[in-house]
């Protein structure tokens, strides 16, 4: 995964953001292998949703979950893309065994 360190994106308070498969890391933020795996899972989700639909779906699902949970962080953690990534980020072989559109299975389920 290509990593670009800079002091502009993501905004202050965030460690990293995956933009079209390139990981932008803020300043000297520490990025672990688990963080990289989490972002690599997002990159696979992006590829199978042609990138544009990843971001569209991401924002729409966050808004729907914001209405459901009335909490921005809980809404974020329960986006299906995030649920798949958080649940499997610790498994370094996950991307080798992952089925296509696996995130779709994470649409169902409650708040954490
Ligand atoms: Zn994520």
PDB file of C-alpha atoms and ligand atoms in Angstrom:
ATOM      1  CA  UNK A   1       0.000   0.000   0.000  1.00  0.00           C
ATOM      2  CA  UNK A   2       1.338   3.413  -0.966  1.00  0.00           C
ATOM      3  CA  UNK A   3       1.695   5.696   2.056  1.00  0.00           C
ATOM      4  CA  UNK A   4       2.007   9.478   1.743  1.00  0.00           C
ATOM      5  CA  UNK A   5       2.959  11.363   4.880  1.00  0.00           C
ATOM      6  CA  UNK A   6       1.935  14.991   5.038  1.00  0.00           C
ATOM      7  CA  UNK A   7       0.617  17.689   7.381  1.00  0.00           C
ATOM      8  CA  UNK A   8      -2.614  18.561   5.562  1.00  0.00           C
ATOM      9  CA  UNK A   9      -4.765  15.418   5.127  1.00  0.00           C
ATOM     10  CA  UNK A  10      -6.428  13.976   7.029  1.00  0.00           C
ATOM     11  CA  UNK A  11      -7.608  16.870   9.189  1.00  0.00           C
ATOM     12  CA  UNK A  12      -6.175  17.385  12.666  1.00  0.00           C
ATOM     13  CA  UNK A  13      -7.309  14.682  15.092  1.00  0.00           C
ATOM     14  CA  UNK A  14      -7.266  11.930  12.460  1.00  0.00           C
ATOM     15  CA  UNK A  15      -4.365   9.574  11.840  1.00  0.00           C
ATOM     16  CA  UNK A  16      -4.853   8.418   8.272  1.00  0.00           C
ATOM     17  CA  UNK A  17      -7.279   8.398   5.373  1.00  0.00           C
ATOM     18  CA  UNK A  18      -7.458   6.042   2.408  1.00  0.00           C
ATOM     19  CA  UNK A  19      -8.118   7.969  -0.809  1.00  0.00           C
ATOM     20  CA  UNK A  20      -8.494   5.730  -3.866  1.00  0.00           C
ATOM     21  CA  UNK A  21      -6.134   3.158  -2.363  1.00  0.00           C
ATOM     22  CA  UNK A  22      -3.398   5.590  -1.286  1.00  0.00           C
ATOM     23  CA  UNK A  23      -2.978   6.018   2.459  1.00  0.00           C
ATOM     24  CA  UNK A  24      -2.430   9.618   3.558  1.00  0.00           C
ATOM     25  CA  UNK A  25      -0.907   9.692   7.024  1.00  0.00           C
ATOM     26  CA  UNK A  26      -0.727  12.831   9.120  1.00  0.00           C
ATOM     27  CA  UNK A  27       2.715  13.988  10.280  1.00  0.00           C
ATOM     28  CA  UNK A  28       4.512  11.360  12.346  1.00  0.00           C
ATOM     29  CA  UNK A  29       1.381   9.387  13.337  1.00  0.00           C
ATOM     30  CA  UNK A  30       2.250   5.774  14.145  1.00  0.00           C
ATOM     31  CA  UNK A  31       0.705   3.319  11.675  1.00  0.00           C
ATOM     32  CA  UNK A  32       0.665  -0.344  12.730  1.00  0.00           C
ATOM     33  CA  UNK A  33       0.397  -3.438  10.541  1.00  0.00           C
ATOM     34  CA  UNK A  34      -3.177  -3.730  11.817  1.00  0.00           C
ATOM     35  CA  UNK A  35      -3.915  -0.180  10.567  1.00  0.00           C
ATOM     36  CA  UNK A  36      -2.413  -1.083   7.172  1.00  0.00           C
ATOM     37  CA  UNK A  37      -4.513  -4.278   7.024  1.00  0.00           C
ATOM     38  CA  UNK A  38      -7.640  -2.277   7.930  1.00  0.00           C
ATOM     39  CA  UNK A  39      -6.943   0.140   5.085  1.00  0.00           C
ATOM     40  CA  UNK A  40      -6.079  -2.675   2.657  1.00  0.00           C
ATOM     41  CA  UNK A  41      -9.527  -4.164   3.380  1.00  0.00           C
ATOM     42  CA  UNK A  42     -11.039  -0.765   2.463  1.00  0.00           C
ATOM     43  CA  UNK A  43      -9.020  -0.750  -0.766  1.00  0.00           C
ATOM     44  CA  UNK A  44     -10.556  -4.117  -1.753  1.00  0.00           C
ATOM     45  CA  UNK A  45     -14.014  -2.736  -0.944  1.00  0.00           C
ATOM     46  CA  UNK A  46     -13.238   0.292  -3.134  1.00  0.00           C
ATOM     47  CA  UNK A  47     -12.111  -1.837  -6.087  1.00  0.00           C
ATOM     48  CA  UNK A  48     -15.295  -3.917  -6.061  1.00  0.00           C
ATOM     49  CA  UNK A  49     -17.506  -0.818  -5.797  1.00  0.00           C
ATOM     50  CA  UNK A  50     -15.580   1.063  -8.499  1.00  0.00           C
ATOM     51  CA  UNK A  51     -14.270   3.557  -5.902  1.00  0.00           C
ATOM     52  CA  UNK A  52     -17.012   6.146  -6.504  1.00  0.00           C
ATOM     53  CA  UNK A  53     -19.771   3.933  -5.079  1.00  0.00           C
ATOM     54  CA  UNK A  54     -17.609   3.167  -2.033  1.00  0.00           C
ATOM     55  CA  UNK A  55     -17.575   6.825  -1.020  1.00  0.00           C
ATOM     56  CA  UNK A  56     -21.241   7.353  -1.947  1.00  0.00           C
ATOM     57  CA  UNK A  57     -22.400   4.287  -0.022  1.00  0.00           C
ATOM     58  CA  UNK A  58     -20.064   5.155   2.862  1.00  0.00           C
ATOM     59  CA  UNK A  59     -21.615   8.612   3.360  1.00  0.00           C
ATOM     60  CA  UNK A  60     -25.214   7.428   2.839  1.00  0.00           C
ATOM     61  CA  UNK A  61     -24.833   4.509   5.261  1.00  0.00           C
ATOM     62  CA  UNK A  62     -23.197   6.798   7.822  1.00  0.00           C
ATOM     63  CA  UNK A  63     -26.177   9.186   7.587  1.00  0.00           C
ATOM     64  CA  UNK A  64     -28.679   6.316   7.932  1.00  0.00           C
ATOM     65  CA  UNK A  65     -26.806   4.974  10.963  1.00  0.00           C
ATOM     66  CA  UNK A  66     -26.547   8.461  12.438  1.00  0.00           C
ATOM     67  CA  UNK A  67     -30.354   8.576  12.434  1.00  0.00           C
ATOM     68  CA  UNK A  68     -30.413   5.062  13.948  1.00  0.00           C
ATOM     69  CA  UNK A  69     -27.844   5.592  16.717  1.00  0.00           C
ATOM     70  CA  UNK A  70     -27.790   9.408  17.132  1.00  0.00           C
ATOM     71  CA  UNK A  71     -24.045   9.270  17.720  1.00  0.00           C
ATOM     72  CA  UNK A  72     -21.445  10.110  15.058  1.00  0.00           C
ATOM     73  CA  UNK A  73     -18.805   7.646  16.274  1.00  0.00           C
ATOM     74  CA  UNK A  74     -21.240   4.754  16.743  1.00  0.00           C
ATOM     75  CA  UNK A  75     -22.644   5.504  13.280  1.00  0.00           C
ATOM     76  CA  UNK A  76     -19.110   5.405  11.794  1.00  0.00           C
ATOM     77  CA  UNK A  77     -18.184   2.152  13.536  1.00  0.00           C
ATOM     78  CA  UNK A  78     -21.327   0.488  12.222  1.00  0.00           C
ATOM     79  CA  UNK A  79     -20.929   1.339   8.537  1.00  0.00           C
ATOM     80  CA  UNK A  80     -20.742  -2.103   6.886  1.00  0.00           C
ATOM     81  CA  UNK A  81     -17.344  -1.269   5.320  1.00  0.00           C
ATOM     82  CA  UNK A  82     -15.994  -0.388   8.771  1.00  0.00           C
ATOM     83  CA  UNK A  83     -17.561  -3.384  10.469  1.00  0.00           C
ATOM     84  CA  UNK A  84     -15.834  -5.730   8.027  1.00  0.00           C
ATOM     85  CA  UNK A  85     -12.519  -3.857   8.355  1.00  0.00           C
ATOM     86  CA  UNK A  86     -12.535  -3.643  12.173  1.00  0.00           C
ATOM     87  CA  UNK A  87     -13.667  -7.241  12.580  1.00  0.00           C
ATOM     88  CA  UNK A  88     -10.899  -8.631  10.350  1.00  0.00           C
ATOM     89  CA  UNK A  89      -8.011  -6.140  10.646  1.00  0.00           C
ATOM     90  CA  UNK A  90      -6.178  -8.417  13.103  1.00  0.00           C
ATOM     91  CA  UNK A  91      -6.170 -11.330  10.678  1.00  0.00           C
ATOM     92  CA  UNK A  92      -3.220 -10.801   8.338  1.00  0.00           C
ATOM     93  CA  UNK A  93      -4.373 -13.559   5.972  1.00  0.00           C
ATOM     94  CA  UNK A  94      -7.936 -12.233   5.771  1.00  0.00           C
ATOM     95  CA  UNK A  95      -7.551 -10.685   2.315  1.00  0.00           C
ATOM     96  CA  UNK A  96      -6.367 -14.016   0.909  1.00  0.00           C
ATOM     97  CA  UNK A  97      -9.530 -15.816   1.999  1.00  0.00           C
ATOM     98  CA  UNK A  98     -12.029 -12.977   1.749  1.00  0.00           C
ATOM     99  CA  UNK A  99     -14.963 -13.418  -0.621  1.00  0.00           C
ATOM    100  CA  UNK A 100     -15.970 -10.638  -3.001  1.00  0.00           C
ATOM    101  CA  UNK A 101     -18.449  -8.132  -1.571  1.00  0.00           C
ATOM    102  CA  UNK A 102     -17.889  -9.588   1.909  1.00  0.00           C
ATOM    103  CA  UNK A 103     -18.828  -6.198   3.427  1.00  0.00           C
ATOM    104  CA  UNK A 104     -22.398  -6.788   2.270  1.00  0.00           C
ATOM    105  CA  UNK A 105     -22.751  -9.466   4.943  1.00  0.00           C
ATOM    106  CA  UNK A 106     -22.013  -6.786   7.570  1.00  0.00           C
ATOM    107  CA  UNK A 107     -25.049  -4.695   6.696  1.00  0.00           C
ATOM    108  CA  UNK A 108     -27.014  -6.592   9.294  1.00  0.00           C
ATOM    109  CA  UNK A 109     -26.081  -6.242  12.943  1.00  0.00           C
ATOM    110  CA  UNK A 110     -26.326  -3.935  15.896  1.00  0.00           C
ATOM    111  CA  UNK A 111     -24.258  -1.156  17.421  1.00  0.00           C
ATOM    112  CA  UNK A 112     -21.029  -1.891  19.265  1.00  0.00           C
TER     113      UNK A 112
HETATM  114 ZN1  LIG B   1     -11.967   2.110   8.345  1.00  0.00          ZN
END
